[in-house]
CSV table of C-alpha atoms in Angstrom, one decimal:
chain,number,residue,atom,x,y,z
A,1,UNK,CA,0.0,0.0,0.0
A,2,UNK,CA,1.3,3.5,-0.9
A,3,UNK,CA,1.8,5.9,2.0
A,4,UNK,CA,-0.5,8.8,2.3
A,5,UNK,CA,0.5,11.7,0.1
A,6,UNK,CA,3.3,9.7,-1.6
A,7,UNK,CA,1.7,8.5,-4.8
A,8,UNK,CA,3.8,9.0,-7.9
A,9,UNK,CA,1.8,8.7,-11.1
A,10,UNK,CA,2.7,8.4,-14.7
A,11,UNK,CA,-0.3,9.4,-16.9
A,12,UNK,CA,-0.9,8.8,-20.6
A,13,UNK,CA,-3.6,10.6,-22.5
A,14,UNK,CA,-3.4,13.8,-20.5
A,15,UNK,CA,-4.9,15.9,-23.3
A,16,UNK,CA,-7.9,13.7,-24.0
A,17,UNK,CA,-11.3,14.0,-22.5
A,18,UNK,CA,-10.7,11.3,-19.9
A,19,UNK,CA,-7.1,12.4,-19.2
A,20,UNK,CA,-8.1,16.0,-18.6
A,21,UNK,CA,-10.4,14.9,-15.7
A,22,UNK,CA,-7.8,12.6,-14.4
A,23,UNK,CA,-5.2,15.4,-14.4
A,24,UNK,CA,-7.6,17.6,-12.3
A,25,UNK,CA,-8.2,14.8,-9.8
A,26,UNK,CA,-4.4,14.3,-9.5
A,27,UNK,CA,-3.7,18.0,-9.1
A,28,UNK,CA,-6.3,18.3,-6.4
A,29,UNK,CA,-5.5,15.1,-4.5
A,30,UNK,CA,-3.4,15.1,-1.3
A,31,UNK,CA,-2.6,11.5,-2.1
A,32,UNK,CA,-0.5,12.5,-5.2
A,33,UNK,CA,3.0,13.7,-4.7
A,34,UNK,CA,4.1,13.6,-8.3
A,35,UNK,CA,2.3,13.7,-11.6
A,36,UNK,CA,4.2,13.0,-14.9
A,37,UNK,CA,2.5,12.9,-18.3
A,38,UNK,CA,3.8,10.5,-20.9
A,39,UNK,CA,3.4,12.5,-24.1
A,40,UNK,CA,4.5,12.5,-27.7
A,41,UNK,CA,4.7,16.3,-28.0
A,42,UNK,CA,5.4,18.9,-25.3
A,43,UNK,CA,2.5,21.0,-24.0
A,44,UNK,CA,-0.1,18.3,-23.4
A,45,UNK,CA,-0.3,18.7,-19.7
A,46,UNK,CA,-1.9,21.8,-18.3
A,47,UNK,CA,-1.3,23.0,-14.7
A,48,UNK,CA,1.1,21.4,-12.3
A,49,UNK,CA,3.2,18.4,-13.2
A,50,UNK,CA,5.9,17.4,-15.6
A,51,UNK,CA,6.1,15.8,-19.0
A,52,UNK,CA,8.1,12.8,-20.3
A,53,UNK,CA,8.4,13.1,-24.0
A,54,UNK,CA,8.5,9.9,-26.1
A,55,UNK,CA,7.7,10.6,-29.7
A,56,UNK,CA,6.9,6.9,-30.6
A,57,UNK,CA,5.2,4.9,-27.8
A,58,UNK,CA,5.7,1.7,-29.9
A,59,UNK,CA,9.5,2.1,-29.3
A,60,UNK,CA,9.2,3.0,-25.6
A,61,UNK,CA,11.2,-0.1,-24.5
A,62,UNK,CA,14.2,2.0,-25.5
A,63,UNK,CA,13.3,4.3,-22.7
A,64,UNK,CA,12.6,1.9,-19.9
A,65,UNK,CA,15.0,3.6,-17.5
A,66,UNK,CA,13.0,6.8,-17.8
A,67,UNK,CA,9.8,5.0,-16.6
A,68,UNK,CA,11.3,3.9,-13.3
A,69,UNK,CA,10.3,5.4,-9.9
A,70,UNK,CA,6.5,5.5,-10.2
A,71,UNK,CA,3.8,3.8,-8.1
A,72,UNK,CA,1.1,3.7,-10.7
A,73,UNK,CA,0.5,4.2,-14.4
A,74,UNK,CA,-2.9,5.7,-15.3
A,75,UNK,CA,-3.5,4.7,-19.0
A,76,UNK,CA,-6.1,7.0,-20.4
A,77,UNK,CA,-4.9,7.2,-24.0
A,78,UNK,CA,-6.9,5.7,-26.9
A,79,UNK,CA,-8.6,6.2,-30.3
A,80,UNK,CA,-12.2,7.4,-30.6
A,81,UNK,CA,-14.5,4.4,-31.4
A,82,UNK,CA,-16.4,6.6,-33.8
A,83,UNK,CA,-14.7,7.3,-37.1
A,84,UNK,CA,-11.6,5.1,-36.5
A,85,UNK,CA,-10.9,2.2,-38.9
A,86,UNK,CA,-10.4,-1.2,-37.1
A,87,UNK,CA,-6.7,-1.5,-38.1
A,88,UNK,CA,-5.9,1.9,-36.6
A,89,UNK,CA,-8.2,1.3,-33.6
A,90,UNK,CA,-6.3,-2.0,-32.9
A,91,UNK,CA,-2.9,-0.4,-33.3
A,92,UNK,CA,-3.7,2.3,-30.8
A,93,UNK,CA,-5.8,0.2,-28.4
A,94,UNK,CA,-3.8,-3.0,-28.3
A,95,UNK,CA,-0.3,-2.6,-29.9
A,96,UNK,CA,0.5,0.8,-28.3
A,97,UNK,CA,-1.0,0.1,-25.0
A,98,UNK,CA,0.9,-3.2,-24.6
A,99,UNK,CA,4.1,-1.5,-25.7
A,100,UNK,CA,3.8,1.0,-22.8
A,101,UNK,CA,2.6,-1.7,-20.4
A,102,UNK,CA,5.5,-4.0,-21.0
A,103,UNK,CA,8.0,-1.2,-20.5
A,104,UNK,CA,6.1,-0.1,-17.4
A,105,UNK,CA,6.2,-3.6,-15.9
A,106,UNK,CA,9.9,-3.9,-16.6
A,107,UNK,CA,10.6,-0.5,-14.9
A,108,UNK,CA,8.1,-0.8,-12.0
A,109,UNK,CA,7.6,-4.5,-11.1
A,110,UNK,CA,5.8,-3.5,-7.9
A,111,UNK,CA,3.7,-0.8,-9.4
A,112,UNK,CA,0.0,-0.8,-10.5
A,113,UNK,CA,-1.2,-0.3,-14.1
A,114,UNK,CA,-4.7,1.1,-14.3
A,115,UNK,CA,-6.3,0.9,-17.8
A,116,UNK,CA,-9.4,2.9,-18.9
A,117,UNK,CA,-11.3,0.3,-20.9
A,118,UNK,CA,-15.0,0.5,-21.5
A,119,UNK,CA,-18.3,-1.0,-20.4
A,120,UNK,CA,-19.0,-4.2,-22.2
A,121,UNK,CA,-15.4,-4.9,-23.2
A,122,UNK,CA,-15.2,-8.5,-24.3
A,123,UNK,CA,-12.9,-10.2,-26.8
A,124,UNK,CA,-15.9,-12.2,-28.1
A,125,UNK,CA,-18.1,-9.1,-28.7
A,126,UNK,CA,-19.5,-8.5,-32.2
A,127,UNK,CA,-18.9,-4.8,-31.8
A,128,UNK,CA,-15.4,-3.9,-33.0
A,129,UNK,CA,-14.5,-1.3,-30.2
A,130,UNK,CA,-15.7,-3.6,-27.4
A,131,UNK,CA,-14.0,-6.6,-29.0
A,132,UNK,CA,-10.6,-4.8,-29.4
A,133,UNK,CA,-10.9,-3.3,-25.8
A,134,UNK,CA,-11.6,-6.8,-24.5
A,135,UNK,CA,-8.5,-8.1,-26.3
A,136,UNK,CA,-6.4,-5.4,-24.7
A,137,UNK,CA,-7.7,-6.3,-21.3
A,138,UNK,CA,-6.8,-10.0,-21.7
A,139,UNK,CA,-3.3,-9.1,-22.9
A,140,UNK,CA,-2.7,-6.7,-20.1
A,141,UNK,CA,-3.9,-9.1,-17.4
A,142,UNK,CA,-1.4,-11.7,-18.7
A,143,UNK,CA,1.6,-9.4,-18.1
A,144,UNK,CA,3.7,-9.7,-14.9
A,145,UNK,CA,2.2,-6.7,-13.1
A,146,UNK,CA,-0.7,-5.7,-10.9
A,147,UNK,CA,-3.4,-4.3,-13.2
A,148,UNK,CA,-6.9,-2.8,-12.9
A,149,UNK,CA,-9.4,-2.6,-15.8
A,150,UNK,CA,-11.8,0.3,-15.4
A,151,UNK,CA,-14.9,0.0,-17.4
A,152,UNK,CA,-16.8,3.3,-17.6
A,153,UNK,CA,-20.0,3.7,-19.6
A,154,UNK,CA,-20.5,7.2,-20.9
A,155,UNK,CA,-18.0,9.7,-19.7
A,156,UNK,CA,-19.1,13.3,-19.1
A,157,UNK,CA,-16.6,16.1,-19.0
A,158,UNK,CA,-16.5,18.4,-16.0
A,159,UNK,CA,-16.2,22.1,-16.4
A,160,UNK,CA,-13.1,23.2,-18.1
A,161,UNK,CA,-12.5,19.9,-19.9
A,162,UNK,CA,-13.7,18.5,-23.2
A,163,UNK,CA,-13.0,16.3,-26.2
A,164,UNK,CA,-10.5,17.3,-29.0
A,165,UNK,CA,-12.2,15.1,-31.6
A,166,UNK,CA,-14.3,17.0,-34.1
A,167,UNK,CA,-16.7,14.1,-34.7
A,168,UNK,CA,-17.5,13.8,-31.0
A,169,UNK,CA,-17.8,17.5,-30.1
A,170,UNK,CA,-21.5,17.8,-31.3
A,171,UNK,CA,-22.4,14.6,-29.4
A,172,UNK,CA,-21.0,16.0,-26.1
A,173,UNK,CA,-22.4,19.5,-26.7
A,174,UNK,CA,-25.9,18.4,-27.8
A,175,UNK,CA,-26.2,15.4,-25.6
A,176,UNK,CA,-24.9,16.9,-22.3
A,177,UNK,CA,-28.4,17.3,-20.7
A,178,UNK,CA,-29.3,13.7,-21.5
A,179,UNK,CA,-26.0,12.4,-20.3
A,180,UNK,CA,-26.4,14.3,-17.0
A,181,UNK,CA,-30.0,12.9,-16.6
A,182,UNK,CA,-28.8,9.4,-17.5
A,183,UNK,CA,-26.1,9.6,-14.8
A,184,UNK,CA,-28.6,10.7,-12.2
A,185,UNK,CA,-31.0,7.9,-13.0
A,186,UNK,CA,-28.5,5.1,-13.7
A,187,UNK,CA,-25.1,5.6,-12.2
A,188,UNK,CA,-24.1,2.2,-13.6
A,189,UNK,CA,-24.2,3.8,-17.1
A,190,UNK,CA,-22.4,7.1,-16.6
A,191,UNK,CA,-19.5,8.7,-14.8
A,192,UNK,CA,-17.4,11.9,-15.2
A,193,UNK,CA,-13.8,12.2,-16.2
A,194,UNK,CA,-13.1,13.7,-12.8
A,195,UNK,CA,-14.7,10.7,-11.0
A,196,UNK,CA,-12.6,8.4,-13.0
A,197,UNK,CA,-9.5,10.1,-11.8
A,198,UNK,CA,-10.6,10.1,-8.2
A,199,UNK,CA,-11.4,6.3,-8.4
A,200,UNK,CA,-8.0,5.6,-10.1
A,201,UNK,CA,-6.2,7.4,-7.3
A,202,UNK,CA,-8.1,5.5,-4.6
A,203,UNK,CA,-7.5,2.1,-6.4
A,204,UNK,CA,-3.8,2.9,-6.8
A,205,UNK,CA,-3.4,3.3,-3.1
A,206,UNK,CA,-4.7,-0.2,-2.4
A,207,UNK,CA,-2.4,-3.1,-1.9
A,208,UNK,CA,-4.9,-5.5,-3.6
A,209,UNK,CA,-7.2,-3.6,-5.9
A,210,UNK,CA,-9.8,-5.5,-7.9
A,211,UNK,CA,-8.9,-6.7,-11.4
A,212,UNK,CA,-12.0,-5.1,-13.0
A,213,UNK,CA,-14.1,-2.1,-11.9
A,214,UNK,CA,-17.4,-1.4,-13.5
A,215,UNK,CA,-19.0,2.0,-13.9
A,216,UNK,CA,-21.2,1.9,-10.8
A,217,UNK,CA,-18.2,1.0,-8.7
A,218,UNK,CA,-16.1,3.8,-10.3
A,219,UNK,CA,-18.7,6.2,-9.0
A,220,UNK,CA,-18.9,4.5,-5.6
A,221,UNK,CA,-15.2,4.6,-5.1
A,222,UNK,CA,-14.9,8.2,-6.3
A,223,UNK,CA,-17.5,9.2,-3.8
A,224,UNK,CA,-15.4,7.6,-1.0
A,225,UNK,CA,-17.6,4.4,-0.5
A,226,UNK,CA,-15.6,1.2,-0.5
A,227,UNK,CA,-17.0,-1.3,-2.9
A,228,UNK,CA,-17.9,-4.9,-1.7
A,229,UNK,CA,-15.0,-6.5,-3.5
A,230,UNK,CA,-12.3,-4.3,-1.8
């Protein structure tokens, strides 16, 4: 278990919708002593924290020594399921994720790798994004490291955050009231990017976190309520 206020976090996807909320959670948390964003280009992290620049994540094994000294990796990077061809989605979701995870496991054998997957992820799914996410989960769980698969449903951005993807911006702008209502009625379907970050911090502090965390449990953990499996 990580000592209070001593959590050192490596974060991928800091500029994305999920990552922005996770950054806020880390910057506000007394549990976090160090936040480093793993980025391809400088300037992805806003506010406090540092950046580790690796132009090609697929070649990150060449930089294993730079990944040492962290307690947890919050993997929030990914391709949008809308408008992304399967080959590209697989390259980003499986190949790139595993490249980072293998390097992470080599550098931090006692650390915890927390992966933002998605509700319904299943390698047997007929839906391409869920099938590929499920394949990524299975591959990550086979690596020699502690790992947690977080499966949010819909993710709403808190104030000051938002998506960079042009195809998704109208969805979040026009659907915001419905997403908020859905979250109030069915917390098992919706969460916020900030709540995701809060849950990831809480899970990273546990000595034995659950292998998979569904959306309702993300919200419960973020609110400070321990889930039954903890």
